[in-house]
Coordinates of C-alpha atoms in Angstrom, one line a residue:
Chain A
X1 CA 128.6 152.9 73.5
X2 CA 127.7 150.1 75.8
X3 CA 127.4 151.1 79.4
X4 CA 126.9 148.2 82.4
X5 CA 125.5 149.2 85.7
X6 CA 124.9 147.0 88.8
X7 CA 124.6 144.0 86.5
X8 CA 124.0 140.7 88.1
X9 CA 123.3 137.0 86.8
X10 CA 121.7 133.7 88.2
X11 CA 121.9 130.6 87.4
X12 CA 118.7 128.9 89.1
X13 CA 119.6 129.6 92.7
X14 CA 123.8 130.5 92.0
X15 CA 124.6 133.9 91.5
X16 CA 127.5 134.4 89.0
X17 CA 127.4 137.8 88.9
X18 CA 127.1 140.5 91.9
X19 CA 127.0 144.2 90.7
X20 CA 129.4 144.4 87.6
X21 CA 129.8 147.9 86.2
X22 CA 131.4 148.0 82.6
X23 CA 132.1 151.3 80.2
X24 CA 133.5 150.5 76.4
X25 CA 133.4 153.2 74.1
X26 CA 133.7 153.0 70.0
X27 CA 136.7 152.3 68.9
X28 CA 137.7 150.7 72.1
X29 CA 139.2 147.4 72.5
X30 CA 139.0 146.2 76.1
X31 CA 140.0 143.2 77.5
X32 CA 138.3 141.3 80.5
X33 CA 140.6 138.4 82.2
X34 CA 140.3 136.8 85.4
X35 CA 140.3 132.8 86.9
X36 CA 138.1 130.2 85.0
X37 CA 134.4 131.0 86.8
X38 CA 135.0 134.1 87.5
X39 CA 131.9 135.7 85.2
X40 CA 133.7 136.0 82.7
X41 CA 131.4 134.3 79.8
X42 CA 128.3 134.8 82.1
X43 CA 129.2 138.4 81.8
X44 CA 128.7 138.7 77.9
X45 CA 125.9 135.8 77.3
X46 CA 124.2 138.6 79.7
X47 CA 125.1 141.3 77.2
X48 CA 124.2 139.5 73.6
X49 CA 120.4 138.2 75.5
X50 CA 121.1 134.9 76.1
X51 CA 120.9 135.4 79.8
X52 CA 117.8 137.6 80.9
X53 CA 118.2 140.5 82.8
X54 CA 116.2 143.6 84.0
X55 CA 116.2 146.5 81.2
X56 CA 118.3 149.2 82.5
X57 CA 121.3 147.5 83.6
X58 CA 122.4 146.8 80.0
X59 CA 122.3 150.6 78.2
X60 CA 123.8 150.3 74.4
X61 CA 123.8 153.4 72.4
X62 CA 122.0 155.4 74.8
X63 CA 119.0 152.7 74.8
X64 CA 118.1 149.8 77.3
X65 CA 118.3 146.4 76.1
X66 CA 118.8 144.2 79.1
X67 CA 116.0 141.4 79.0
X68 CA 115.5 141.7 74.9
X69 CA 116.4 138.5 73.2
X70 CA 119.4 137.1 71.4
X71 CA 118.0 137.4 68.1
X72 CA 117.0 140.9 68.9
X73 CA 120.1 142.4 70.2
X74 CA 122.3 141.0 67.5
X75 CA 120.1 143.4 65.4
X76 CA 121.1 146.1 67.1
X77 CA 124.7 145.3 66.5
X78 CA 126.0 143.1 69.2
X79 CA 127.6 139.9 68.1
X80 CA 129.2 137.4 70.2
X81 CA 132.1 134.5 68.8
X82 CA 131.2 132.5 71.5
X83 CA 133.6 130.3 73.4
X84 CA 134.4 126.8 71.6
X85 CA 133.5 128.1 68.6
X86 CA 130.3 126.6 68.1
X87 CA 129.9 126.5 64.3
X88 CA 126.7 125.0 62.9
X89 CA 127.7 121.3 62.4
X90 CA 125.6 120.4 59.6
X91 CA 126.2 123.7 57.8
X92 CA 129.8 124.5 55.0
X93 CA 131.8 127.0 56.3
X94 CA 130.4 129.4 53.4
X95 CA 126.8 128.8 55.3
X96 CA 128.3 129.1 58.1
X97 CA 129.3 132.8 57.3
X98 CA 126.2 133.7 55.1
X99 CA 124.1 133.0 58.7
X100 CA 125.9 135.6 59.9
X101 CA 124.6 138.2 57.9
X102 CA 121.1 136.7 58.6
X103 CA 120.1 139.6 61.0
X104 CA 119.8 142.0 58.1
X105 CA 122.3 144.4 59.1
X106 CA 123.9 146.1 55.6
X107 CA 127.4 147.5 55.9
X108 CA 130.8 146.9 55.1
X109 CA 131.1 143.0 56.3
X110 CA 130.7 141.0 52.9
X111 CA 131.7 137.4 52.3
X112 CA 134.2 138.7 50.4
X113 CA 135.7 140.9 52.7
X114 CA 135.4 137.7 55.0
X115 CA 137.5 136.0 52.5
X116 CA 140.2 139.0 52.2
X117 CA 140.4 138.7 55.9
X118 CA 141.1 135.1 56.3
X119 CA 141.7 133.4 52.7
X120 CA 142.1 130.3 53.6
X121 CA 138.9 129.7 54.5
X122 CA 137.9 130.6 50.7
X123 CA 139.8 127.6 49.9
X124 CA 137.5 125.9 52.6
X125 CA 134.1 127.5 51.4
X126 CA 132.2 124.1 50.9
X127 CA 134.1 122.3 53.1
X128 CA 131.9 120.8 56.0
X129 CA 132.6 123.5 59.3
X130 CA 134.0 120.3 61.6
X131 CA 136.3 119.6 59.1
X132 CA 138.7 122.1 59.6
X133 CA 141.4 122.7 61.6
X134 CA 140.7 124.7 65.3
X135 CA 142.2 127.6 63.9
X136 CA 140.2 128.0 60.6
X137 CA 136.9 127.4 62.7
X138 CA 137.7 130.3 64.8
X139 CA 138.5 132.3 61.8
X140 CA 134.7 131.2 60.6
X141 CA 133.3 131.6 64.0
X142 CA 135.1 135.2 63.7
X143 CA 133.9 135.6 60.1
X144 CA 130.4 134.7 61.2
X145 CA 130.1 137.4 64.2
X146 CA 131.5 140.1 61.7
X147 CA 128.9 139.2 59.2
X148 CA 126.7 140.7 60.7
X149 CA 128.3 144.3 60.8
X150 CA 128.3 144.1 64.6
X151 CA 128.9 148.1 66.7
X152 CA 130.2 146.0 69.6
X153 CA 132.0 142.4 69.2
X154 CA 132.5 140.2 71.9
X155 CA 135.1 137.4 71.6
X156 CA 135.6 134.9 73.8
X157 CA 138.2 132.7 74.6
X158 CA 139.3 133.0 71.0
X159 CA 142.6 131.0 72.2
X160 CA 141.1 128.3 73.7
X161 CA 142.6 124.8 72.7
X162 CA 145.0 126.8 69.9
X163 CA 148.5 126.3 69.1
X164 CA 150.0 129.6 70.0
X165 CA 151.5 130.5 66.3
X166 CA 147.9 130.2 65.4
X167 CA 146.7 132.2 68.5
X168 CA 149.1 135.4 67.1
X169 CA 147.9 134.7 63.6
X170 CA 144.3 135.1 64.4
X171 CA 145.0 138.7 67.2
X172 CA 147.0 139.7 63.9
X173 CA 143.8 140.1 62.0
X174 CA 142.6 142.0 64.8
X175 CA 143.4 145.6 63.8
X176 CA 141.8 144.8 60.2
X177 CA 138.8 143.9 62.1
X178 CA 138.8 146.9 64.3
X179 CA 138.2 149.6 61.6
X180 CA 135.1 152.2 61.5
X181 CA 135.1 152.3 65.2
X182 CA 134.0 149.2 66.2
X183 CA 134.5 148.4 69.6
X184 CA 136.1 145.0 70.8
X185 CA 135.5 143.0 73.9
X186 CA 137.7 140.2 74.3
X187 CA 137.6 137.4 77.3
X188 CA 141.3 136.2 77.0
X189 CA 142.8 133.3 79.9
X190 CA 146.4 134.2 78.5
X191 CA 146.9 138.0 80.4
X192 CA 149.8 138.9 78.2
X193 CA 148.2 138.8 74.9
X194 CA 145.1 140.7 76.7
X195 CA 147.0 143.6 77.8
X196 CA 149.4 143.8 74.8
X197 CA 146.1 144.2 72.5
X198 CA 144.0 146.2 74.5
X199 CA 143.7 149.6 75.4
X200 CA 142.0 149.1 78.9
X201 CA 141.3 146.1 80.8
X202 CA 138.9 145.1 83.7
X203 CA 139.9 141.6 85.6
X204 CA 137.0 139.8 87.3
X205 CA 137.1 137.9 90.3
X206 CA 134.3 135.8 91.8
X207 CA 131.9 137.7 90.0
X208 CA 132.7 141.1 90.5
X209 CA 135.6 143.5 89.1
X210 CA 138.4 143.3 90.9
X211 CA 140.6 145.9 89.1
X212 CA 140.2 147.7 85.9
X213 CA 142.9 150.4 84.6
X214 CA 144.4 151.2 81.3
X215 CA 146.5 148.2 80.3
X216 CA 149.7 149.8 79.8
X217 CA 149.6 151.5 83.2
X218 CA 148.5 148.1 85.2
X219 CA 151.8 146.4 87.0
X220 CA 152.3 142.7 87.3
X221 CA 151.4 142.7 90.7
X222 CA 148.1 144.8 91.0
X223 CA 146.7 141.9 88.2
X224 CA 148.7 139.1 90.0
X225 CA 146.8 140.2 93.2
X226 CA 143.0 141.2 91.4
X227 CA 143.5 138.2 89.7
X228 CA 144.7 135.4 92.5
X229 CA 142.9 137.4 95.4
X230 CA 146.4 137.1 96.7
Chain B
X1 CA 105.7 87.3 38.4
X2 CA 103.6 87.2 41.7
X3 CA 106.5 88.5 43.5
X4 CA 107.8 91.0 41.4
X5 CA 103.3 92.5 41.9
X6 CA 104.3 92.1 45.5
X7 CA 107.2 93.9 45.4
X8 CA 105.7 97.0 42.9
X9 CA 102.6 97.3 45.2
X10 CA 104.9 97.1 48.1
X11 CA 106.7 99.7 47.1
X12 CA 104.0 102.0 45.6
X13 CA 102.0 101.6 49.1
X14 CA 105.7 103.0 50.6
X15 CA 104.9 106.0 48.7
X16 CA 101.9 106.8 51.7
X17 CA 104.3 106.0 54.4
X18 CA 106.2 108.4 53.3
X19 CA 103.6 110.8 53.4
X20 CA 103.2 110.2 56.9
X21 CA 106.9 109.5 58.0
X22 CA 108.6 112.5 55.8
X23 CA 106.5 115.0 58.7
X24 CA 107.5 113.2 62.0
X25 CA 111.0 113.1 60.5
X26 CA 111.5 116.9 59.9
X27 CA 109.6 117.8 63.3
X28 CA 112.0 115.7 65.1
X29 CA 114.9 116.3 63.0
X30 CA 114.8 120.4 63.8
X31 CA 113.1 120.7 67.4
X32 CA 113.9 117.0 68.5
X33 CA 110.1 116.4 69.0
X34 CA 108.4 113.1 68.8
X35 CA 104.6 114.8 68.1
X36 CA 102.5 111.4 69.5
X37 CA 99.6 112.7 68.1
X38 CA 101.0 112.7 64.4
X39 CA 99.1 109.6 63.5
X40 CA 95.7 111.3 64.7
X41 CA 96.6 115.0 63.0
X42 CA 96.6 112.3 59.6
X43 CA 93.4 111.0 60.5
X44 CA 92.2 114.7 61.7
X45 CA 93.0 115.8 58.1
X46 CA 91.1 113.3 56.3
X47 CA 88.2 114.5 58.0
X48 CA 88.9 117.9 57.2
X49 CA 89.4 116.8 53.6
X50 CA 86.0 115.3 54.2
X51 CA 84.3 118.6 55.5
X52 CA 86.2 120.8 52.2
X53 CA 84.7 117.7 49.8
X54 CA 81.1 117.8 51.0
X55 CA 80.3 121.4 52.1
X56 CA 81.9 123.0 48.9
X57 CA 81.0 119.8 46.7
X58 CA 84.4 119.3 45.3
X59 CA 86.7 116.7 44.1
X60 CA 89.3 115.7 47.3
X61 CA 92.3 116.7 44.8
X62 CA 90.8 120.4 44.5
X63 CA 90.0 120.4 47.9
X64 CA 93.6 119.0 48.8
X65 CA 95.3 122.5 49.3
X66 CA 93.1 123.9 51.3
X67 CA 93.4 121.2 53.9
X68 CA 96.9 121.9 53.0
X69 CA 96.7 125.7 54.3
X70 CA 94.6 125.0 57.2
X71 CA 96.9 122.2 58.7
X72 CA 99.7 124.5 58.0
X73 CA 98.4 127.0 60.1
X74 CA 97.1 124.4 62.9
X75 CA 100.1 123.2 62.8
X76 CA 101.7 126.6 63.7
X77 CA 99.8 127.8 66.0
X78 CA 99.8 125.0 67.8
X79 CA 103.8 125.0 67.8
X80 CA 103.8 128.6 69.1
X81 CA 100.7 128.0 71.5
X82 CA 101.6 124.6 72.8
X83 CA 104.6 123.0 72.1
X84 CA 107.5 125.8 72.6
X85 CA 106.4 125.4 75.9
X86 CA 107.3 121.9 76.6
X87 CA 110.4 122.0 74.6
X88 CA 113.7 122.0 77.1
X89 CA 116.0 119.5 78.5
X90 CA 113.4 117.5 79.4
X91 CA 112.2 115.1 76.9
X92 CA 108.6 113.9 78.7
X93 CA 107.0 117.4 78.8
X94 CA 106.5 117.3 74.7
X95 CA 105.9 113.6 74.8
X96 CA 102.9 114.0 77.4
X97 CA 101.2 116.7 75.9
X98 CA 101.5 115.2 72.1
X99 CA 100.0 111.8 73.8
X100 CA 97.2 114.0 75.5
X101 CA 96.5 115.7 72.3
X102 CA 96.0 112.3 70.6
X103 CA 93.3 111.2 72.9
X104 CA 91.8 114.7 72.6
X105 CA 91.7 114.5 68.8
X106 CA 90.4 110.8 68.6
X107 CA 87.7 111.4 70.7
X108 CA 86.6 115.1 69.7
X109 CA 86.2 113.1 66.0
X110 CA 84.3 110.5 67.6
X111 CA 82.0 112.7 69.1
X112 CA 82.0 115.3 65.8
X113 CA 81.8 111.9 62.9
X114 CA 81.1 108.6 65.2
X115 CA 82.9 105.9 64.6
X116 CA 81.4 104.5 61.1
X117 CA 84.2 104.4 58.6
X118 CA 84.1 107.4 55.9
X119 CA 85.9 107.5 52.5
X120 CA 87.2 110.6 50.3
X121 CA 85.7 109.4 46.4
X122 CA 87.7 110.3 43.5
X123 CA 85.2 108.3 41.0
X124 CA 86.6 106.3 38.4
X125 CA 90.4 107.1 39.3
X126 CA 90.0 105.2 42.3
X127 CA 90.5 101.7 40.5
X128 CA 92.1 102.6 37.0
X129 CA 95.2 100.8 36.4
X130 CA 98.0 100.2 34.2
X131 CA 98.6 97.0 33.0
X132 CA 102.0 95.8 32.8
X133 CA 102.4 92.6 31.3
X134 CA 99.9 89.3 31.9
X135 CA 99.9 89.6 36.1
X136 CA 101.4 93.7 37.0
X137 CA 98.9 96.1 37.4
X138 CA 99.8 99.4 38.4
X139 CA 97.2 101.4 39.6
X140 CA 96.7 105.2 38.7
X141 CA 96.1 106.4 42.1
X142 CA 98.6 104.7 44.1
X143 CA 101.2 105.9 41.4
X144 CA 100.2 109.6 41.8
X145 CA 100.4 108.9 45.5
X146 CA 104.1 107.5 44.9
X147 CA 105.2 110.4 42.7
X148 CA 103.7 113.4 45.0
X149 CA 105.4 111.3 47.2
X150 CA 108.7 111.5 45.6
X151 CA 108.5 114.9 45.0
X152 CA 107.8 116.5 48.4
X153 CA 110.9 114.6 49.5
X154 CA 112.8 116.5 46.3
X155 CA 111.5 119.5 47.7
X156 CA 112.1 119.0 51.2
X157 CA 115.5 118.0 50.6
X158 CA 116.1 121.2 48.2
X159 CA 114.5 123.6 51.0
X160 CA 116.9 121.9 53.4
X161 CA 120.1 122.3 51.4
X162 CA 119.0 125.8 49.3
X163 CA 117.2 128.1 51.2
X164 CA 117.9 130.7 54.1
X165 CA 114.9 128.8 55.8
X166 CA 116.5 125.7 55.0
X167 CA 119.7 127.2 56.6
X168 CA 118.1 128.4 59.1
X169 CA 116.2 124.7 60.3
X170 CA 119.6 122.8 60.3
X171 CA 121.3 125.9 62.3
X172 CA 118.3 125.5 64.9
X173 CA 118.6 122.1 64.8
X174 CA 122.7 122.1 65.5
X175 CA 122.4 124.8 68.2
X176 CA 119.7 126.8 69.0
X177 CA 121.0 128.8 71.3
X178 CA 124.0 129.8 69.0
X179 CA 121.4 130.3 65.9
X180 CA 119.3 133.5 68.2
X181 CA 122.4 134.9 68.0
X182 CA 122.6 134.9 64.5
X183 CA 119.4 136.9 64.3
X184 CA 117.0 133.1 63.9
X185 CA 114.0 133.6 66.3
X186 CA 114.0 130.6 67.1
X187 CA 110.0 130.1 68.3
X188 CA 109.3 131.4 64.9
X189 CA 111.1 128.9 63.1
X190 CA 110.0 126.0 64.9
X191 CA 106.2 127.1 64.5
X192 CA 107.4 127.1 60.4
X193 CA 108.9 123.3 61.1
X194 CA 105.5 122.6 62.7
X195 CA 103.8 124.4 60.2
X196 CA 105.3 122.1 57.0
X197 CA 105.1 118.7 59.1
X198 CA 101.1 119.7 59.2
X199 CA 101.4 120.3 55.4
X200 CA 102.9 117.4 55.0
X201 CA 100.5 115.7 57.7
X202 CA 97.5 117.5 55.3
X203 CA 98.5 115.3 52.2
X204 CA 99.1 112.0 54.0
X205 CA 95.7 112.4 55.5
X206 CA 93.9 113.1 52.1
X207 CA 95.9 110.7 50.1
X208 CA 95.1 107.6 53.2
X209 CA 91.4 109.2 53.2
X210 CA 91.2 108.4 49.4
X211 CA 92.9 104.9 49.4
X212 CA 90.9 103.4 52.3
X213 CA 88.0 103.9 54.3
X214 CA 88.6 105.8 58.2
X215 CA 87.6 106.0 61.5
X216 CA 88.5 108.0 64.3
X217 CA 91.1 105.5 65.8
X218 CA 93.2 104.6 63.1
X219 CA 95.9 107.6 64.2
X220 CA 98.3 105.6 66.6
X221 CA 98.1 102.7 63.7
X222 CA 99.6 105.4 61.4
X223 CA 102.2 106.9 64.1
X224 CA 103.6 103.6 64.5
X225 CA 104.3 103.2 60.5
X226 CA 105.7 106.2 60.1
X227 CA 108.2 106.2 63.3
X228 CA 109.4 102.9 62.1
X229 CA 109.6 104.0 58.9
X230 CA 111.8 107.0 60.3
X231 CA 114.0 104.7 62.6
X232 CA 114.4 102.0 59.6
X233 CA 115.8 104.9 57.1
X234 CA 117.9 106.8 60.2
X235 CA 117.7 110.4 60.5
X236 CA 119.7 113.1 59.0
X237 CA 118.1 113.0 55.7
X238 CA 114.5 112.9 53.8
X239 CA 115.9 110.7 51.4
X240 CA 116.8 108.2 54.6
X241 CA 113.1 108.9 55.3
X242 CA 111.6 108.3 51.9
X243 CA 113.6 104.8 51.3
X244 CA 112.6 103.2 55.1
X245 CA 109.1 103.9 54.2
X246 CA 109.6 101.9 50.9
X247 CA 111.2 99.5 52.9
X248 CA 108.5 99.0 55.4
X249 CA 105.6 99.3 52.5
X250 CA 107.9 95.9 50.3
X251 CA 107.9 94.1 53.9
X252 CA 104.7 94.1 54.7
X253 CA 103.7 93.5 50.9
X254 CA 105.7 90.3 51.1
X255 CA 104.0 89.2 54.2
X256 CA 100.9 89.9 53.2
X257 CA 101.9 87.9 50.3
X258 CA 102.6 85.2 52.4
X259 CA 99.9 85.1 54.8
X260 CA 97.2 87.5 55.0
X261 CA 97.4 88.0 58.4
X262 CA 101.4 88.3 58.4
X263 CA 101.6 91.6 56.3
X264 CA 101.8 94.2 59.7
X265 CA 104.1 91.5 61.2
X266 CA 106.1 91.7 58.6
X267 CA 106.7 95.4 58.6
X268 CA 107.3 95.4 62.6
X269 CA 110.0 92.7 62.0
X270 CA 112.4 94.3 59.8
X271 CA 111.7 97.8 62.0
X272 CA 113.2 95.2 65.0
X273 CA 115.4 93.8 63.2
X274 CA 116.9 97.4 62.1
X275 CA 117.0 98.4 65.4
X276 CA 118.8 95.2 66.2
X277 CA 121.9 95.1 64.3
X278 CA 121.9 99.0 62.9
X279 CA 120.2 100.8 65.6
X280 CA 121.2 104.5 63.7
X281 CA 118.9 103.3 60.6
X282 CA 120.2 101.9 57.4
X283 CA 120.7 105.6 55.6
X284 CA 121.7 107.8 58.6
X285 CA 123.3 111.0 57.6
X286 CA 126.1 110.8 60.8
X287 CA 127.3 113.3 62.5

């Protein structure tokens, strides 16, 4: 579905990213970990346009979208939770999740199947988004990405700054999520959690892949060493 | 009874600060842009009022929306042409280029109108009034001013809080970079913000054009009422807007009232004084 080749990234001068190459198919969920600068967020602000690169080294459903924009590769069904959350401020959480759906892609994300997902934050609807706990913003950030009946959703960091009870709550939802073969990219720091809900992983290292396997075959020790550079 | 005229004028004249201020406050409430040359797009719409009234022969109120339309697209195309270019970190590249437009604009109008005053006539409107009582007289026009006034900041405040586009402005506003992902072209929407600030510019300009006379120069004047009029409500809400424009319209009423060479004083010292001892305005919406 998505298929990276020989992708890097620059900041002005700093290259973050030096020749990634990344396969996810429908229906997969695939997990990316590695060390705090290690590409891993560069990596998918690359993906959903908010980083330019040249065409062909971003293929998604067959066609070239490296270099389009943010607002047009969401249309194509690539949505990002991004890391922190980053609801609208000034928005309810019920505007927060109706935004979502403002790339115009139909399907079978609803508010109300939002609402199914995470009820709670029906409860919440016209609360003010900073308002609520870390936990029910992620489940809004969440709610906002699905909105938009995403082919490919990125997640990252999703357990940053969670209490871990909250952390399992939020992965729990994950298999209602991943229905109608949507495929799943998720940037996780904790490595247990990203192996134990993924099918494959890739670890990054100082901007390239160190290892990538499928995550129940991967020992301790091969991540241990792709992801210390021991 | 004198003071209670004052105040009533003051705050009818508050209604065309509003008019000005209610523009500058949404530009730099969505796009964080102080447009320098606001004061002179005012002045630059009078004059197109002006050009509407005497080629096609009719009454400023008629030709009212079609200075409307044509700031609205100015103002776009502009935003998209111009301005999305200087917008970044950097807060000087938007200030420089608004403060070269303003010379631009007061000098192409010098050169196009010179610099003898001009006037939009409305005929016998002009100076009707409503009496109120032995020493209260509340002229027509100045209330119709007042009450489009009070209704553009209605409607701004409902197309803030009710519409997708609405949605959309505050989502730019709180993150831009968050809101492309969400589908919002960004460049787009702020050549709409643009777009309704010149709107808005479009019936400041006609409504000043009708109440006074103009000349080219009169912009940076008009910039300076409605930025303080901004800072004196705080930002975060029309409303905020709407009342710091009453605010500044009653204090420099009472000075006038007072001296007649007090009135602008006035005005500039409860914007200072604001700015003193409540620097985030007196009806900031905080976040």
């Amino acid at each position: 579905m998505l298929s990276v080749h020989n992708l890097e990234a620059y900041y002005g001068d700093f290259q973050a990213l030096f020749g990634i190459d990344f396969e996810i198919a429908a229906g997969e969920t695939v997990a990316i970990i590695g060390a705090n600068g290690a590409g891993k967020s560069t990596f998918l602000k690359t993906i959903c346009g908010l980083m330019r690169t040249p065409p062909d080294t971003v293929r998604f459903e067959g066609a070239p979208i490296g270099g389009a924009g943010a607002s047009e590769i969401v249309k194509k069904g690539i949505a990002l939770v991004p890391e922190g959350r980053r609801l609208f401020r000034s928005l309810s959480v019920e505007e927060n999740l109706r935004i979502g759906g403002f790339a115009g892609r139909g399907g079978a994300w609803t508010l109300d199947r939002v609402y199914e997902l995470f009820p709670i934050l029906k409860d919440k609807r016209d609360a003010p988004a900073p308002s609520l706990s870390g936990g029910q913003q992620q489940m809004v950030a969440i709610g906002r990405a699905l909105m938009s009946n995403p082919r490919l959703l990125m997640c990252d960091e999703v357990s940053l700054g969670l209490a871990p009870i909250v952390v399992k709550d939020i992965y729990d939802a994950l298999p209602d999520i991943c229905t109608g073969g949507l495929a799943v990219i998720v940037v996780e720091q904790d490595i247990e959690t990203a192996l134990r809900m993924s099918d494959r992983v890739y670890c990054f290292m100082h901007g390239k892949v160190s290892l990538t396997g499928r995550s129940a075959e991967l020992s301790h020790e091969q991540i241990s060493a792709a992801y210390f550079g021991l | 009874m004198v003071w209670v005229n004052t105040i009533v004028q003051g705050v009818l004249l508050g209604g065309l600060y509003a008019l000005f201020a209610i523009g500058l406050s949404l530009a730099y409430g969505v796009m964080r842009l102080v447009n320098i040359a606001h004061g002179d797009f005012i002045v630059l719409a009078a004059y197109i009022g002006l050009l509407v009234v005497t080629t096609l022969g009719v009454h400023p109120f008629v030709a009212l929306p079609a200075v409307v339309v044509l700031m609205f697209l100015l103002g776009y195309l502009l935003q998209r042409g111009v301005l999305n270019l200087t917008l970044g970190p950097d807060i000087l590249p938007p200030l420089l280029v608004t403060f070269g437009l303003s010379i631009i604009i007061q000098n192409v109008l010098l050169e196009s109108f010179s610099a003898d005053s001009k006037a939009l006539e409305i005929g016998p409107l002009q100076t009707a009034s409503i009496h109120l009582g032995e020493q209260i007289a509340v002229g027509w026009f100045p209330l119709i001013m007042f009450l489009v006034a009070l209704a553009l900041t209605v409607g701004l405040e409902l197309l803030f809080a009710r519409t997708p586009l609405g949605m959309a402005f505050r989502a730019t506003s709180d993150d831009q970079q968050i809101a492309q992902l969400m589908g919002i072209r960004n460049r787009h929407v702020y050549g709409l913000a643009m777009g309704i600030s010149f709107a808005l510019i479009a019936v400041g300009g006609v409504f000043m054009g009708i109440k006074t006379t103009f000349t080219p120069d009169l912009g940076p004047g008009f910039l300076l009422f409605a930025f303080e009029a901004v800072v004196i409500g705080g930002l975060g809400s029309f409303w905020g807007t709407f009342a710091g424009s009453v605010i500044l319209g009653v204090a420099q009423g009472i000075g006038f009232q007072l001296n007649p060479g007090w009135g602008i004083l006035a005005g500039h010292l409860v914007f200072l004084a604001v700015l003193l001892f409540k620097p985030t305005g007196l009806f900031a919406r905080t976040r």
